[in-house]
């Protein structure tokens, strides 16, 4: 991972802490009807800005080289959007009998429903030297799938806690997510050369807008005196998130390195990161739409806010180990494929 990207990630994590602290001190600023007018600026403008920005930055023209690796793509998307949320749901059936805050547990389910992120899995795959093209394809394709599948998964596992009808939820998703994304892609076609030359800070722009969304989400929480978050539940959730991340990374490693899997070591690297990483950039705006006006929204958002830095931290720590394994595995495979020299009599 490059130095600038690492600094940006650390800045963003610090930003999350700061906006939550500010929201705790002045919750009235970011609530509905407050000076920021989040019912307009967040619900429509901020969410649309994030997805327009994503449309501009997604290099879909680079995906053609990875398009034919269907088996890898199926593995990643099924693991991310089917196995992951289902496994979390089964795990939560056991945790439901514990004293852990029920809204944080619901938040864990939302983590499972999220699509892969656009950037972090690609950056870590590139840092290791894995199949970057496959990582780019699955991150971008997973993001597009997530626009439709993630809201359906949220409604399936959690139900809509909003008073907004099902059709209204999807019409708002279409107008604030799909339309800006498509417009961004269309605009990109006309200014592609300029974007390549200037390299606008897409990541920083999305991060700033996302911090504003997180801030107003927590303003809603701290403005409600009836919501209480106990430290025990929070500590247990952090432990569970790290455990889930490590377990699923190990699981994808086992599945993708079987003798008959058909995946190369470089493919395995892309699979590990793309299958286990979850998108905060797409997740928070979607939660804001699906659970609009819900008083426990910020508590439900907490596990996703924790999962985001956890996946970056764990990924960064494991880069040297995974890279060492990949190089040694590639050397071993190369040796086994070399023809043996004939034995002289």
mmCIF file of C-alpha atoms in Angstrom:
data_model
loop_
_atom_site.group_PDB
_atom_site.id
_atom_site.type_symbol
_atom_site.label_atom_id
_atom_site.label_comp_id
_atom_site.label_asym_id
_atom_site.label_seq_id
_atom_site.Cartn_x
_atom_site.Cartn_y
_atom_site.Cartn_z
ATOM 1 C CA UNK A 1 0.000 0.000 0.000
ATOM 2 C CA UNK A 2 1.452 3.399 -1.018
ATOM 3 C CA UNK A 3 2.358 6.017 1.574
ATOM 4 C CA UNK A 4 -0.238 8.541 0.343
ATOM 5 C CA UNK A 5 -3.002 5.934 0.349
ATOM 6 C CA UNK A 6 -2.028 4.775 3.844
ATOM 7 C CA UNK A 7 -2.035 8.373 5.131
ATOM 8 C CA UNK A 8 -5.455 8.947 3.544
ATOM 9 C CA UNK A 9 -6.863 5.855 5.251
ATOM 10 C CA UNK A 10 -5.418 6.916 8.630
ATOM 11 C CA UNK A 11 -6.787 10.433 8.148
ATOM 12 C CA UNK A 12 -10.225 9.043 7.358
ATOM 13 C CA UNK A 13 -10.255 6.792 10.452
ATOM 14 C CA UNK A 14 -9.237 9.797 12.587
ATOM 15 C CA UNK A 15 -11.971 11.800 10.857
ATOM 16 C CA UNK A 16 -14.604 9.233 11.895
ATOM 17 C CA UNK A 17 -13.513 9.567 15.534
ATOM 18 C CA UNK A 18 -13.609 13.376 15.358
ATOM 19 C CA UNK A 19 -17.040 13.670 13.718
ATOM 20 C CA UNK A 20 -18.542 11.266 16.278
ATOM 21 C CA UNK A 21 -17.002 13.373 19.071
ATOM 22 C CA UNK A 22 -18.396 16.594 17.560
ATOM 23 C CA UNK A 23 -21.806 14.958 17.083
ATOM 24 C CA UNK A 24 -21.733 14.020 20.769
ATOM 25 C CA UNK A 25 -21.097 17.656 21.782
ATOM 26 C CA UNK A 26 -23.543 19.344 19.359
ATOM 27 C CA UNK A 27 -26.138 16.825 18.148
ATOM 28 C CA UNK A 28 -28.741 19.485 17.321
ATOM 29 C CA UNK A 29 -26.703 20.777 14.360
ATOM 30 C CA UNK A 30 -27.044 17.608 12.288
ATOM 31 C CA UNK A 31 -30.561 16.430 13.132
ATOM 32 C CA UNK A 32 -33.589 16.839 10.884
ATOM 33 C CA UNK A 33 -34.571 20.498 10.761
ATOM 34 C CA UNK A 34 -31.152 21.603 12.063
ATOM 35 C CA UNK A 35 -28.795 24.088 10.356
ATOM 36 C CA UNK A 36 -27.320 21.404 8.056
ATOM 37 C CA UNK A 37 -30.766 20.338 6.798
ATOM 38 C CA UNK A 38 -29.717 16.645 6.503
ATOM 39 C CA UNK A 39 -33.154 15.662 5.153
ATOM 40 C CA UNK A 40 -32.058 17.456 1.938
ATOM 41 C CA UNK A 41 -28.263 17.804 1.982
ATOM 42 C CA UNK A 42 -27.602 14.210 3.101
ATOM 43 C CA UNK A 43 -30.585 12.242 1.797
ATOM 44 C CA UNK A 44 -30.277 13.589 -1.732
ATOM 45 C CA UNK A 45 -27.186 15.753 -2.391
ATOM 46 C CA UNK A 46 -24.472 13.938 -0.375
ATOM 47 C CA UNK A 47 -25.509 10.393 -1.348
ATOM 48 C CA UNK A 48 -25.840 11.358 -5.020
ATOM 49 C CA UNK A 49 -22.436 13.083 -4.897
ATOM 50 C CA UNK A 50 -20.756 9.918 -3.601
ATOM 51 C CA UNK A 51 -22.159 7.740 -6.381
ATOM 52 C CA UNK A 52 -21.529 10.333 -9.108
ATOM 53 C CA UNK A 53 -17.942 10.443 -7.842
ATOM 54 C CA UNK A 54 -17.820 6.623 -7.949
ATOM 55 C CA UNK A 55 -19.099 6.688 -11.537
ATOM 56 C CA UNK A 56 -16.359 9.118 -12.532
ATOM 57 C CA UNK A 57 -13.598 7.102 -10.848
ATOM 58 C CA UNK A 58 -14.608 3.537 -11.845
ATOM 59 C CA UNK A 59 -12.290 2.424 -14.639
ATOM 60 C CA UNK A 60 -14.711 -0.032 -16.205
ATOM 61 C CA UNK A 61 -12.654 -0.050 -19.407
ATOM 62 C CA UNK A 62 -9.946 -1.929 -17.508
ATOM 63 C CA UNK A 63 -12.285 -4.806 -16.649
ATOM 64 C CA UNK A 64 -12.293 -6.518 -20.044
ATOM 65 C CA UNK A 65 -8.982 -8.291 -19.386
ATOM 66 C CA UNK A 66 -10.466 -10.035 -16.335
ATOM 67 C CA UNK A 67 -13.933 -10.648 -17.771
ATOM 68 C CA UNK A 68 -13.368 -14.270 -18.854
ATOM 69 C CA UNK A 69 -12.277 -15.597 -15.443
ATOM 70 C CA UNK A 70 -15.883 -16.548 -14.678
ATOM 71 C CA UNK A 71 -15.126 -19.152 -12.000
ATOM 72 C CA UNK A 72 -13.187 -16.647 -9.886
ATOM 73 C CA UNK A 73 -15.892 -13.988 -10.236
ATOM 74 C CA UNK A 74 -18.632 -16.425 -9.266
ATOM 75 C CA UNK A 75 -16.653 -17.545 -6.214
ATOM 76 C CA UNK A 76 -16.099 -13.977 -4.982
ATOM 77 C CA UNK A 77 -19.654 -12.722 -5.581
ATOM 78 C CA UNK A 78 -21.356 -15.823 -4.122
ATOM 79 C CA UNK A 79 -19.101 -15.778 -1.064
ATOM 80 C CA UNK A 80 -19.610 -12.020 -0.541
ATOM 81 C CA UNK A 81 -23.335 -11.690 -1.204
ATOM 82 C CA UNK A 82 -24.664 -15.170 -0.318
ATOM 83 C CA UNK A 83 -22.373 -17.122 2.020
ATOM 84 C CA UNK A 84 -21.189 -14.125 4.100
ATOM 85 C CA UNK A 85 -24.640 -12.732 5.067
ATOM 86 C CA UNK A 86 -26.081 -16.228 5.588
ATOM 87 C CA UNK A 87 -23.196 -17.297 7.851
ATOM 88 C CA UNK A 88 -23.521 -14.085 9.870
ATOM 89 C CA UNK A 89 -27.281 -14.658 10.234
ATOM 90 C CA UNK A 90 -26.711 -18.180 11.584
ATOM 91 C CA UNK A 91 -24.020 -16.884 13.965
ATOM 92 C CA UNK A 92 -26.361 -14.161 15.223
ATOM 93 C CA UNK A 93 -28.973 -16.764 16.138
ATOM 94 C CA UNK A 94 -26.492 -17.960 18.784
ATOM 95 C CA UNK A 95 -25.510 -14.449 19.856
ATOM 96 C CA UNK A 96 -29.152 -13.391 20.282
ATOM 97 C CA UNK A 97 -29.296 -15.201 23.647
ATOM 98 C CA UNK A 98 -26.354 -13.137 24.978
ATOM 99 C CA UNK A 99 -26.637 -9.708 26.666
ATOM 100 C CA UNK A 100 -24.957 -7.985 23.674
ATOM 101 C CA UNK A 101 -26.841 -4.913 22.459
ATOM 102 C CA UNK A 102 -29.410 -6.150 19.913
ATOM 103 C CA UNK A 103 -28.923 -3.137 17.595
ATOM 104 C CA UNK A 104 -25.183 -3.787 17.369
ATOM 105 C CA UNK A 105 -25.993 -7.387 16.451
ATOM 106 C CA UNK A 106 -28.323 -6.110 13.731
ATOM 107 C CA UNK A 107 -25.414 -3.938 12.642
ATOM 108 C CA UNK A 108 -23.274 -7.069 12.224
ATOM 109 C CA UNK A 109 -25.929 -8.409 9.865
ATOM 110 C CA UNK A 110 -25.754 -5.220 7.791
ATOM 111 C CA UNK A 111 -21.975 -5.728 7.476
ATOM 112 C CA UNK A 112 -22.632 -9.174 6.013
ATOM 113 C CA UNK A 113 -25.045 -7.712 3.451
ATOM 114 C CA UNK A 114 -22.605 -5.126 2.088
ATOM 115 C CA UNK A 115 -20.874 -5.430 -1.324
ATOM 116 C CA UNK A 116 -17.065 -5.353 -1.703
ATOM 117 C CA UNK A 117 -15.382 -1.918 -1.573
ATOM 118 C CA UNK A 118 -14.171 -0.120 -4.680
ATOM 119 C CA UNK A 119 -10.620 0.562 -3.467
ATOM 120 C CA UNK A 120 -9.156 -1.224 -0.423
ATOM 121 C CA UNK A 121 -9.270 -4.798 -1.790
ATOM 122 C CA UNK A 122 -7.637 -3.636 -5.046
ATOM 123 C CA UNK A 123 -4.909 -1.698 -3.222
ATOM 124 C CA UNK A 124 -4.016 -4.640 -0.966
ATOM 125 C CA UNK A 125 -4.083 -7.127 -3.871
ATOM 126 C CA UNK A 126 -1.714 -4.857 -5.786
ATOM 127 C CA UNK A 127 0.555 -4.480 -2.734
ATOM 128 C CA UNK A 128 0.924 -8.271 -2.540
ATOM 129 C CA UNK A 129 1.345 -8.654 -6.311
ATOM 130 C CA UNK A 130 -1.833 -10.677 -6.819
ATOM 131 C CA UNK A 131 -4.319 -10.691 -9.689
ATOM 132 C CA UNK A 132 -5.072 -6.965 -9.742
ATOM 133 C CA UNK A 133 -7.311 -7.160 -12.832
ATOM 134 C CA UNK A 134 -9.564 -9.713 -11.086
ATOM 135 C CA UNK A 135 -9.651 -7.539 -7.952
ATOM 136 C CA UNK A 136 -10.654 -4.467 -9.997
ATOM 137 C CA UNK A 137 -13.374 -6.416 -11.815
ATOM 138 C CA UNK A 138 -14.889 -7.934 -8.667
ATOM 139 C CA UNK A 139 -14.766 -4.672 -6.717
ATOM 140 C CA UNK A 140 -16.487 -2.755 -9.514
ATOM 141 C CA UNK A 141 -18.921 -5.541 -10.465
ATOM 142 C CA UNK A 142 -19.721 -6.203 -6.786
ATOM 143 C CA UNK A 143 -20.479 -2.508 -6.309
ATOM 144 C CA UNK A 144 -22.942 -2.564 -9.204
ATOM 145 C CA UNK A 145 -24.553 -5.772 -7.900
ATOM 146 C CA UNK A 146 -24.706 -4.297 -4.408
ATOM 147 C CA UNK A 147 -26.911 -1.435 -5.584
ATOM 148 C CA UNK A 148 -29.695 -3.983 -6.145
ATOM 149 C CA UNK A 149 -28.776 -6.965 -3.951
ATOM 150 C CA UNK A 150 -27.686 -5.191 -0.734
ATOM 151 C CA UNK A 151 -31.046 -3.424 -0.126
ATOM 152 C CA UNK A 152 -32.835 -6.725 -0.822
ATOM 153 C CA UNK A 153 -30.569 -8.548 1.663
ATOM 154 C CA UNK A 154 -31.120 -5.835 4.291
ATOM 155 C CA UNK A 155 -34.876 -6.098 3.875
ATOM 156 C CA UNK A 156 -34.703 -9.910 3.874
ATOM 157 C CA UNK A 157 -32.617 -10.302 7.046
ATOM 158 C CA UNK A 158 -33.699 -7.212 8.990
ATOM 159 C CA UNK A 159 -36.927 -6.021 7.417
ATOM 160 C CA UNK A 160 -37.594 -2.355 6.736
ATOM 161 C CA UNK A 161 -37.679 -0.388 9.968
ATOM 162 C CA UNK A 162 -38.637 2.672 8.005
ATOM 163 C CA UNK A 163 -42.177 3.881 7.470
ATOM 164 C CA UNK A 164 -41.232 4.398 3.822
ATOM 165 C CA UNK A 165 -42.931 1.849 1.499
ATOM 166 C CA UNK A 166 -40.814 -0.757 -0.293
ATOM 167 C CA UNK A 167 -41.366 0.856 -3.719
ATOM 168 C CA UNK A 168 -40.354 4.280 -2.390
ATOM 169 C CA UNK A 169 -37.115 2.857 -0.966
ATOM 170 C CA UNK A 170 -36.105 1.454 -4.345
ATOM 171 C CA UNK A 171 -37.204 4.534 -6.273
ATOM 172 C CA UNK A 172 -35.027 6.665 -3.981
ATOM 173 C CA UNK A 173 -32.148 4.201 -4.364
ATOM 174 C CA UNK A 174 -32.534 4.410 -8.132
ATOM 175 C CA UNK A 175 -32.553 8.208 -8.202
ATOM 176 C CA UNK A 176 -29.759 8.778 -5.658
ATOM 177 C CA UNK A 177 -27.530 5.770 -6.433
ATOM 178 C CA UNK A 178 -28.080 4.287 -9.903
ATOM 179 C CA UNK A 179 -28.727 7.501 -11.853
ATOM 180 C CA UNK A 180 -25.689 9.440 -10.470
ATOM 181 C CA UNK A 181 -23.480 6.364 -11.043
ATOM 182 C CA UNK A 182 -24.580 6.064 -14.689
ATOM 183 C CA UNK A 183 -24.190 9.829 -15.241
ATOM 184 C CA UNK A 184 -20.701 9.638 -13.736
ATOM 185 C CA UNK A 185 -19.769 6.839 -16.150
ATOM 186 C CA UNK A 186 -21.165 8.801 -19.130
ATOM 187 C CA UNK A 187 -19.282 11.968 -18.123
ATOM 188 C CA UNK A 188 -16.111 9.877 -17.667
ATOM 189 C CA UNK A 189 -16.255 8.779 -21.321
ATOM 190 C CA UNK A 190 -16.007 12.420 -22.465
ATOM 191 C CA UNK A 191 -13.359 13.647 -19.997
ATOM 192 C CA UNK A 192 -11.371 10.410 -19.619
ATOM 193 C CA UNK A 193 -8.100 11.940 -20.924
ATOM 194 C CA UNK A 194 -8.411 14.934 -18.595
ATOM 195 C CA UNK A 195 -9.085 12.628 -15.623
ATOM 196 C CA UNK A 196 -6.012 10.530 -16.461
ATOM 197 C CA UNK A 197 -3.828 13.655 -16.678
ATOM 198 C CA UNK A 198 -5.093 15.525 -13.622
ATOM 199 C CA UNK A 199 -5.934 12.499 -11.426
ATOM 200 C CA UNK A 200 -8.562 14.247 -9.241
ATOM 201 C CA UNK A 201 -8.644 13.161 -5.568
ATOM 202 C CA UNK A 202 -11.751 10.972 -5.890
ATOM 203 C CA UNK A 203 -10.967 9.110 -2.660
ATOM 204 C CA UNK A 204 -10.600 12.289 -0.614
ATOM 205 C CA UNK A 205 -13.834 13.762 -2.041
ATOM 206 C CA UNK A 206 -15.853 10.630 -1.200
ATOM 207 C CA UNK A 207 -14.265 10.470 2.253
ATOM 208 C CA UNK A 208 -15.243 14.071 3.078
ATOM 209 C CA UNK A 209 -18.846 13.551 1.968
ATOM 210 C CA UNK A 210 -18.990 10.240 3.834
ATOM 211 C CA UNK A 211 -17.750 11.905 7.041
ATOM 212 C CA UNK A 212 -20.624 14.383 6.734
ATOM 213 C CA UNK A 213 -23.109 11.484 6.410
ATOM 214 C CA UNK A 214 -21.569 9.711 9.442
ATOM 215 C CA UNK A 215 -21.725 12.961 11.432
ATOM 216 C CA UNK A 216 -25.453 13.503 10.835
ATOM 217 C CA UNK A 217 -26.145 9.813 11.533
ATOM 218 C CA UNK A 218 -24.584 10.095 14.993
ATOM 219 C CA UNK A 219 -26.254 13.452 15.634
ATOM 220 C CA UNK A 220 -29.560 11.578 15.408
ATOM 221 C CA UNK A 221 -28.339 9.128 18.057
ATOM 222 C CA UNK A 222 -26.953 11.615 20.548
ATOM 223 C CA UNK A 223 -30.037 13.822 20.194
ATOM 224 C CA UNK A 224 -32.127 10.876 21.465
ATOM 225 C CA UNK A 225 -31.749 10.527 25.270
ATOM 226 C CA UNK A 226 -33.288 7.034 25.259
ATOM 227 C CA UNK A 227 -30.415 5.382 23.361
ATOM 228 C CA UNK A 228 -27.607 3.950 25.468
ATOM 229 C CA UNK A 229 -24.548 2.025 24.246
ATOM 230 C CA UNK A 230 -22.803 -0.099 26.876
ATOM 231 C CA UNK A 231 -19.021 -0.589 26.718
ATOM 232 C CA UNK A 232 -19.258 -4.368 27.144
ATOM 233 C CA UNK A 233 -21.278 -4.762 23.946
ATOM 234 C CA UNK A 234 -18.930 -2.486 22.011
ATOM 235 C CA UNK A 235 -15.796 -4.378 23.102
ATOM 236 C CA UNK A 236 -17.375 -7.745 22.253
ATOM 237 C CA UNK A 237 -18.466 -6.449 18.823
ATOM 238 C CA UNK A 238 -14.899 -5.290 18.062
ATOM 239 C CA UNK A 239 -13.583 -8.735 19.022
ATOM 240 C CA UNK A 240 -16.248 -10.474 16.901
ATOM 241 C CA UNK A 241 -15.470 -8.296 13.869
ATOM 242 C CA UNK A 242 -11.744 -9.089 13.971
ATOM 243 C CA UNK A 243 -12.519 -12.793 14.515
ATOM 244 C CA UNK A 244 -15.003 -12.897 11.615
ATOM 245 C CA UNK A 245 -12.557 -11.138 9.304
ATOM 246 C CA UNK A 246 -9.693 -13.524 10.154
ATOM 247 C CA UNK A 247 -11.910 -16.614 9.956
ATOM 248 C CA UNK A 248 -13.336 -15.714 6.552
ATOM 249 C CA UNK A 249 -9.904 -14.817 5.159
ATOM 250 C CA UNK A 250 -8.640 -18.227 6.261
ATOM 251 C CA UNK A 251 -11.745 -19.914 4.838
ATOM 252 C CA UNK A 252 -11.335 -18.296 1.415
ATOM 253 C CA UNK A 253 -7.655 -19.272 1.482
ATOM 254 C CA UNK A 254 -8.545 -22.920 2.132
ATOM 255 C CA UNK A 255 -11.229 -23.014 -0.584
ATOM 256 C CA UNK A 256 -9.082 -21.329 -3.232
ATOM 257 C CA UNK A 257 -5.920 -23.384 -2.642
ATOM 258 C CA UNK A 258 -7.455 -26.832 -2.991
ATOM 259 C CA UNK A 259 -5.783 -29.036 -5.611
ATOM 260 C CA UNK A 260 -8.796 -28.969 -7.935
ATOM 261 C CA UNK A 261 -9.734 -25.307 -7.402
ATOM 262 C CA UNK A 262 -8.159 -24.098 -10.653
ATOM 263 C CA UNK A 263 -6.954 -20.858 -9.045
ATOM 264 C CA UNK A 264 -3.385 -19.561 -9.258
ATOM 265 C CA UNK A 265 -1.632 -18.109 -6.165
ATOM 266 C CA UNK A 266 -2.236 -14.614 -7.625
ATOM 267 C CA UNK A 267 -5.955 -15.444 -7.947
ATOM 268 C CA UNK A 268 -6.039 -16.583 -4.317
ATOM 269 C CA UNK A 269 -4.722 -13.191 -3.165
ATOM 270 C CA UNK A 270 -7.525 -11.356 -5.021
ATOM 271 C CA UNK A 271 -10.103 -13.815 -3.656
ATOM 272 C CA UNK A 272 -8.974 -13.373 -0.029
ATOM 273 C CA UNK A 273 -9.320 -9.580 -0.100
ATOM 274 C CA UNK A 274 -12.328 -9.177 -2.429
ATOM 275 C CA UNK A 275 -14.424 -11.851 -0.677
ATOM 276 C CA UNK A 276 -13.940 -10.536 2.874
ATOM 277 C CA UNK A 277 -13.833 -6.743 2.473
ATOM 278 C CA UNK A 278 -17.004 -4.681 2.805
ATOM 279 C CA UNK A 279 -17.826 -1.237 1.443
ATOM 280 C CA UNK A 280 -18.377 1.623 3.879
ATOM 281 C CA UNK A 281 -18.738 4.153 1.036
ATOM 282 C CA UNK A 282 -21.724 2.282 -0.425
ATOM 283 C CA UNK A 283 -22.993 0.883 2.888
ATOM 284 C CA UNK A 284 -23.633 4.004 4.967
ATOM 285 C CA UNK A 285 -25.665 5.831 2.260
ATOM 286 C CA UNK A 286 -27.751 2.681 1.646
ATOM 287 C CA UNK A 287 -28.471 2.266 5.364
ATOM 288 C CA UNK A 288 -29.458 5.926 5.439
ATOM 289 C CA UNK A 289 -32.054 5.265 2.714
ATOM 290 C CA UNK A 290 -33.379 1.847 3.780
ATOM 291 C CA UNK A 291 -33.648 2.830 7.467
ATOM 292 C CA UNK A 292 -34.614 6.480 6.942
ATOM 293 C CA UNK A 293 -35.812 8.184 10.109
ATOM 294 C CA UNK A 294 -35.001 5.190 12.307
ATOM 295 C CA UNK A 295 -33.770 6.153 15.793
ATOM 296 C CA UNK A 296 -31.342 3.227 16.090
ATOM 297 C CA UNK A 297 -29.699 3.818 12.697
ATOM 298 C CA UNK A 298 -26.395 4.995 14.154
ATOM 299 C CA UNK A 299 -26.112 1.945 16.448
ATOM 300 C CA UNK A 300 -26.774 -0.297 13.448
ATOM 301 C CA UNK A 301 -24.016 1.609 11.591
ATOM 302 C CA UNK A 302 -21.370 1.101 14.320
ATOM 303 C CA UNK A 303 -20.194 -2.421 13.274
ATOM 304 C CA UNK A 304 -19.700 -1.231 9.676
ATOM 305 C CA UNK A 305 -17.717 1.776 10.936
ATOM 306 C CA UNK A 306 -15.513 -0.640 12.923
ATOM 307 C CA UNK A 307 -15.234 -3.232 10.129
ATOM 308 C CA UNK A 308 -13.856 -0.659 7.673
ATOM 309 C CA UNK A 309 -10.626 0.224 9.569
ATOM 310 C CA UNK A 310 -10.342 -3.404 10.773
ATOM 311 C CA UNK A 311 -10.136 -4.750 7.218
ATOM 312 C CA UNK A 312 -7.512 -2.159 6.266
ATOM 313 C CA UNK A 313 -5.468 -2.812 9.421
ATOM 314 C CA UNK A 314 -5.565 -6.612 9.113
ATOM 315 C CA UNK A 315 -4.916 -6.482 5.387
ATOM 316 C CA UNK A 316 -1.892 -4.212 5.811
ATOM 317 C CA UNK A 317 -0.445 -6.432 8.556
ATOM 318 C CA UNK A 318 -0.904 -9.589 6.464
ATOM 319 C CA UNK A 319 0.533 -8.198 3.194
ATOM 320 C CA UNK A 320 4.143 -9.399 3.881
ATOM 321 C CA UNK A 321 2.970 -12.874 4.981
ATOM 322 C CA UNK A 322 0.614 -13.366 2.022
ATOM 323 C CA UNK A 323 3.245 -12.032 -0.402
ATOM 324 C CA UNK A 324 5.845 -14.459 0.960
ATOM 325 C CA UNK A 325 3.396 -17.358 0.574
ATOM 326 C CA UNK A 326 2.456 -16.341 -2.972
ATOM 327 C CA UNK A 327 6.078 -16.036 -4.153
ATOM 328 C CA UNK A 328 7.116 -19.373 -2.639
ATOM 329 C CA UNK A 329 4.001 -21.069 -4.023
ATOM 330 C CA UNK A 330 4.625 -19.682 -7.508
ATOM 331 C CA UNK A 331 8.230 -20.923 -7.388
ATOM 332 C CA UNK A 332 7.109 -24.378 -6.264
ATOM 333 C CA UNK A 333 4.530 -24.590 -9.073
ATOM 334 C CA UNK A 334 7.116 -23.464 -11.617
ATOM 335 C CA UNK A 335 9.524 -26.202 -10.493
ATOM 336 C CA UNK A 336 6.868 -28.925 -10.733
ATOM 337 C CA UNK A 337 6.017 -27.871 -14.290
ATOM 338 C CA UNK A 338 9.614 -27.963 -15.543
ATOM 339 C CA UNK A 339 10.430 -31.110 -17.556
ATOM 340 C CA UNK A 340 12.781 -33.455 -15.759
ATOM 341 C CA UNK A 341 16.219 -33.919 -17.310
ATOM 342 C CA UNK A 342 16.827 -37.427 -18.717
ATOM 343 C CA UNK A 343 18.965 -39.650 -16.533
ATOM 344 C CA UNK A 344 22.259 -40.599 -18.217
ATOM 345 C CA UNK A 345 23.183 -44.268 -18.054
#
